[in-house]
mmCIF file of C-alpha atoms in Angstrom:
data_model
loop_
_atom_site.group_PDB
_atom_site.id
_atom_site.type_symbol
_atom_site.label_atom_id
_atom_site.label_comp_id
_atom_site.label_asym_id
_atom_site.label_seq_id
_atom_site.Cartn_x
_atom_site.Cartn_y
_atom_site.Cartn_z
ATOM 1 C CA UNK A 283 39.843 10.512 17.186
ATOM 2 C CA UNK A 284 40.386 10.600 20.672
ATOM 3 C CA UNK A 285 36.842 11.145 22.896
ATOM 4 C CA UNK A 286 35.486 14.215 23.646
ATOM 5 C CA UNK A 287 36.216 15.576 26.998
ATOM 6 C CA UNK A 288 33.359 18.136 27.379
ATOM 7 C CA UNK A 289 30.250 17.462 29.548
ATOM 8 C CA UNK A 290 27.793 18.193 26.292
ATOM 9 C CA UNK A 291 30.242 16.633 24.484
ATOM 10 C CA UNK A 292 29.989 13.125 25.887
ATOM 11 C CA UNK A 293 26.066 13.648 26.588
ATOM 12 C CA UNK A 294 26.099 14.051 22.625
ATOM 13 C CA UNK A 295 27.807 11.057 21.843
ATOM 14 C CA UNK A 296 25.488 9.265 24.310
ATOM 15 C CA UNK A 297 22.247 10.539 23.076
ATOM 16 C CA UNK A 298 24.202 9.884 19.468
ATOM 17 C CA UNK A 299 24.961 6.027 20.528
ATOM 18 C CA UNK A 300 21.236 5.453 22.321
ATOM 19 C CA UNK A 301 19.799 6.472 19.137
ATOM 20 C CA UNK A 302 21.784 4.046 17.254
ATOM 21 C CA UNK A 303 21.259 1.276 18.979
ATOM 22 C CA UNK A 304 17.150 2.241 18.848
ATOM 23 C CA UNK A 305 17.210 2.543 15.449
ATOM 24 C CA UNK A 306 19.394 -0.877 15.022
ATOM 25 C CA UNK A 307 17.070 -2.440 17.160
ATOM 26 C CA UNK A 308 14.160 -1.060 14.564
ATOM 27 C CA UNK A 309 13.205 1.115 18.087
ATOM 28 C CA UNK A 310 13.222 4.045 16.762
ATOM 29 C CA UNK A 311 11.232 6.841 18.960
ATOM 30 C CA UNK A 312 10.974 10.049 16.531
ATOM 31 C CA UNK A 313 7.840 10.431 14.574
ATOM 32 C CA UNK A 314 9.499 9.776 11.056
ATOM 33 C CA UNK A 315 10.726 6.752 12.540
ATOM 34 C CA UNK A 316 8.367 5.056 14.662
ATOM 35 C CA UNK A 317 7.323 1.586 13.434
ATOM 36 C CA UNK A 318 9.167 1.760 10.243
ATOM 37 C CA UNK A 319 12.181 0.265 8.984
ATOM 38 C CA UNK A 320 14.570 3.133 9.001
ATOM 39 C CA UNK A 321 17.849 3.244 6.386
ATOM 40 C CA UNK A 322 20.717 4.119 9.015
ATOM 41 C CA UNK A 323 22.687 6.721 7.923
ATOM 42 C CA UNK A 324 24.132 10.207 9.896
ATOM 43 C CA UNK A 325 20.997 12.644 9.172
ATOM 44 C CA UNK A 326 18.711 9.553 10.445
ATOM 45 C CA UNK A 327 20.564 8.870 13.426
ATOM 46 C CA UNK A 328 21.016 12.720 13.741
ATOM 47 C CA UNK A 329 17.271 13.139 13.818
ATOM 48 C CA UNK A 330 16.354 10.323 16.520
ATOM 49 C CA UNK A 331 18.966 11.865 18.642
ATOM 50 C CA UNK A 332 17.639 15.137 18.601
ATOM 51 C CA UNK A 333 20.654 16.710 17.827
ATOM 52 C CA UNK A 334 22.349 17.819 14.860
ATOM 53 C CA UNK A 335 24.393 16.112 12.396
ATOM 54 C CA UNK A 336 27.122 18.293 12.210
ATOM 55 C CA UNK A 337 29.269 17.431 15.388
ATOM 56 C CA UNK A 338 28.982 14.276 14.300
ATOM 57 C CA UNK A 339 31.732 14.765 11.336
ATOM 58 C CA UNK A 340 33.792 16.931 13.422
ATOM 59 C CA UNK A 341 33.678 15.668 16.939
ATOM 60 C CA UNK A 342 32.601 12.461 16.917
ATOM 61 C CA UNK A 343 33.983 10.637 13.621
ATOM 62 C CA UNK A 344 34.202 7.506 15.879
ATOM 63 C CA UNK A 345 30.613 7.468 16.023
ATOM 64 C CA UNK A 346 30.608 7.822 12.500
ATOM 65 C CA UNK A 347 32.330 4.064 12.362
ATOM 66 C CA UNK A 348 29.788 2.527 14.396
ATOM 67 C CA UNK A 349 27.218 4.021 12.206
ATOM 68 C CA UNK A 350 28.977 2.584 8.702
ATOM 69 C CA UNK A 351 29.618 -1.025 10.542
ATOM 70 C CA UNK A 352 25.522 -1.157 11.667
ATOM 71 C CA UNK A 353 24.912 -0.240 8.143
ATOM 72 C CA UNK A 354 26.796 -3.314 7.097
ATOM 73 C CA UNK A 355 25.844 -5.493 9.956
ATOM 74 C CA UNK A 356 22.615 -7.865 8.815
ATOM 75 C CA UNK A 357 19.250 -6.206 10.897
ATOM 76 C CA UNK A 358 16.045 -4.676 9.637
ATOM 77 C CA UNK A 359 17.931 -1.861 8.115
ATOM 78 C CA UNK A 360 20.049 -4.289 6.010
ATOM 79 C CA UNK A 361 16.970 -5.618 4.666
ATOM 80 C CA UNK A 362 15.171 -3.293 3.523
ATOM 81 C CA UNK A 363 16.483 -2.891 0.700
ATOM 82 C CA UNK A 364 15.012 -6.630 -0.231
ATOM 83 C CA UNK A 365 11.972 -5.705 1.513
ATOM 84 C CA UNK A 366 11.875 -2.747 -1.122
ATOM 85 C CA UNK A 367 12.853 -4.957 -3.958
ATOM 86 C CA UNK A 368 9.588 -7.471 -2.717
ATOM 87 C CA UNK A 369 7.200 -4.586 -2.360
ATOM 88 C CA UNK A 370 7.795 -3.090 -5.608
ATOM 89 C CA UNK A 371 7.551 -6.485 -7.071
ATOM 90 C CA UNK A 372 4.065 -7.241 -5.192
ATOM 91 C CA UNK A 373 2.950 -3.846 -6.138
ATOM 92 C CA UNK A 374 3.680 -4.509 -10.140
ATOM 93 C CA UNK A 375 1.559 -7.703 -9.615
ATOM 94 C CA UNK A 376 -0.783 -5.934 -8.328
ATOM 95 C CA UNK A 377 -1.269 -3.249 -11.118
ATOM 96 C CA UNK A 378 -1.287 -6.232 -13.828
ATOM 97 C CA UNK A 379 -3.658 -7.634 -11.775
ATOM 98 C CA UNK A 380 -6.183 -4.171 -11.905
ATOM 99 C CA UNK A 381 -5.984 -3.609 -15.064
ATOM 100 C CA UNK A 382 -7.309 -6.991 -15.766
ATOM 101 C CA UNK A 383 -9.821 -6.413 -13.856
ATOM 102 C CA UNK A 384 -10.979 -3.269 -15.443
ATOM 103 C CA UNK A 385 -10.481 -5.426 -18.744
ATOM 104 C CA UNK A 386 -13.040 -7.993 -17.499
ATOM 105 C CA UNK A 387 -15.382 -5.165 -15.824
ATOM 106 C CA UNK A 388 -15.288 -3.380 -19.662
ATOM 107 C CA UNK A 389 -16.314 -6.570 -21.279
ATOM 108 C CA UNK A 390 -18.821 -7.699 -18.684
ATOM 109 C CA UNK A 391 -20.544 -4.186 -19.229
ATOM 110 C CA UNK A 392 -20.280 -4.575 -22.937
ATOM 111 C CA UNK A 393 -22.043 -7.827 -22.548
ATOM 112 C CA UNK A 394 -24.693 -6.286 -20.195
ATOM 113 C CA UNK A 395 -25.464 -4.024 -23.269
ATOM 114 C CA UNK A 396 -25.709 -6.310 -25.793
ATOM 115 C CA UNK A 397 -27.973 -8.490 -23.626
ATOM 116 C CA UNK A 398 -30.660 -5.566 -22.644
ATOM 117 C CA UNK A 399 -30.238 -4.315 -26.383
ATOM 118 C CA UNK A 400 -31.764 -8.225 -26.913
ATOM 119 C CA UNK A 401 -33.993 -8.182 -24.461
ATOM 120 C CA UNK A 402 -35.608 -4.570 -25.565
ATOM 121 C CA UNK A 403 -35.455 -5.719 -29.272
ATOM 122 C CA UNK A 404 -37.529 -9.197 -28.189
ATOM 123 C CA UNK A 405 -39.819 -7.218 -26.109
ATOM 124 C CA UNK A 406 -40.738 -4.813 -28.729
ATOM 125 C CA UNK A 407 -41.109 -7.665 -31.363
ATOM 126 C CA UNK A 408 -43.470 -9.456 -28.886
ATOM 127 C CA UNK A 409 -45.571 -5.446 -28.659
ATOM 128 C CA UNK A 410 -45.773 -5.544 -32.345
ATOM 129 C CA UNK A 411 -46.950 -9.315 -32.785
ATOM 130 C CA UNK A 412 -49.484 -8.831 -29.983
ATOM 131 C CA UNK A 413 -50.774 -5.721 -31.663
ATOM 132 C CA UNK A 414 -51.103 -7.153 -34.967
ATOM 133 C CA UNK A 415 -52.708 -11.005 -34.074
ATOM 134 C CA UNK A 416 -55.958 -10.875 -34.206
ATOM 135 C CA UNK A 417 -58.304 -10.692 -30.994
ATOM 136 C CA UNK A 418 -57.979 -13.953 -29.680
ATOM 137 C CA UNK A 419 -60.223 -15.309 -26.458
ATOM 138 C CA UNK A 420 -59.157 -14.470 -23.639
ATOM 139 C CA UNK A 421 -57.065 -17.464 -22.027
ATOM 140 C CA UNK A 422 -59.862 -19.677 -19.602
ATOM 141 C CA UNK A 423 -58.175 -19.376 -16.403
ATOM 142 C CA UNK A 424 -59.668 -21.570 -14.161
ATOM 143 C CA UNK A 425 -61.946 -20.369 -11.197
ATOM 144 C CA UNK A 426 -61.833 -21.442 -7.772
ATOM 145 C CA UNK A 427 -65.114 -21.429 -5.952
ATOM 146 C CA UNK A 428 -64.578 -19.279 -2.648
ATOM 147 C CA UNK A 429 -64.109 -20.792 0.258
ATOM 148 C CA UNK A 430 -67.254 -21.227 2.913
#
């Protein structure tokens, strides 16, 4: 299509092209896209341009080109879709990895309880055999004369 010839025309494609190149460049200055990886695509270069997306299909389909060839070109859009594919992975990991934890907290708890039910039962045997045993003398400790 042959290039716009209006003023706001061209400052479109401009803003349209600067916030391509941003967003190629991983740049990208609107909220949604700053420091993130952002999937290039019309709506996304749309929004960092601050314009909308609709002159972009009728005035400027050239534009349009450039953005399906820097969708294709290798850059930190292209891989995100690995980086995706890795973070999903790390984040299944991850969940295994919990609930085997909460697997091991469950039987380390269930051990606690078996171990203070011991202790309680041992400590109430001693009770009883202390209050049945006949009076015994006291245990001799021996006694340190005071110092001068």
């Amino acid at each position: 299509m042959a290039e716009p010839r209006s003023p706001s025309a061209l400052s479109a494609a401009r803003a349209y092209r600067a916030a391509l190149a941003r967003l190629v460049r991983g740049e990208g200055r609107h909220p949604d896209h700053q420091g993130r990886i952002v999937r290039i695509n019309p709506a996304s270069v749309a929004r960092e341009a601050a314009k909308s997306r609709n002159p972009l299909y009728t005035t400027h389909r050239d534009i349009l080109d450039e953005i399906e060839a820097a969708v294709q070109a290798p850059g930190p859009s292209r891989d995100l879709a690995t980086r995706v594919l890795e973070m999903e992975a790390e984040i299944a990991l991850l969940r295994s990895e919990a609930r085997r934890h909460s697997e091991e907290k469950r039987k380390l708890a269930s051990e606690n309880l078996a171990l203070l039910l011991r202790a309680r039962t041992a400590e109430d045997k001693l009770t009883s055999l202390q209050r049945r045993a006949p009076l015994a003398p006291a245990a001799v400790m021996p006694v340190r004369p005071l110092p001068r």
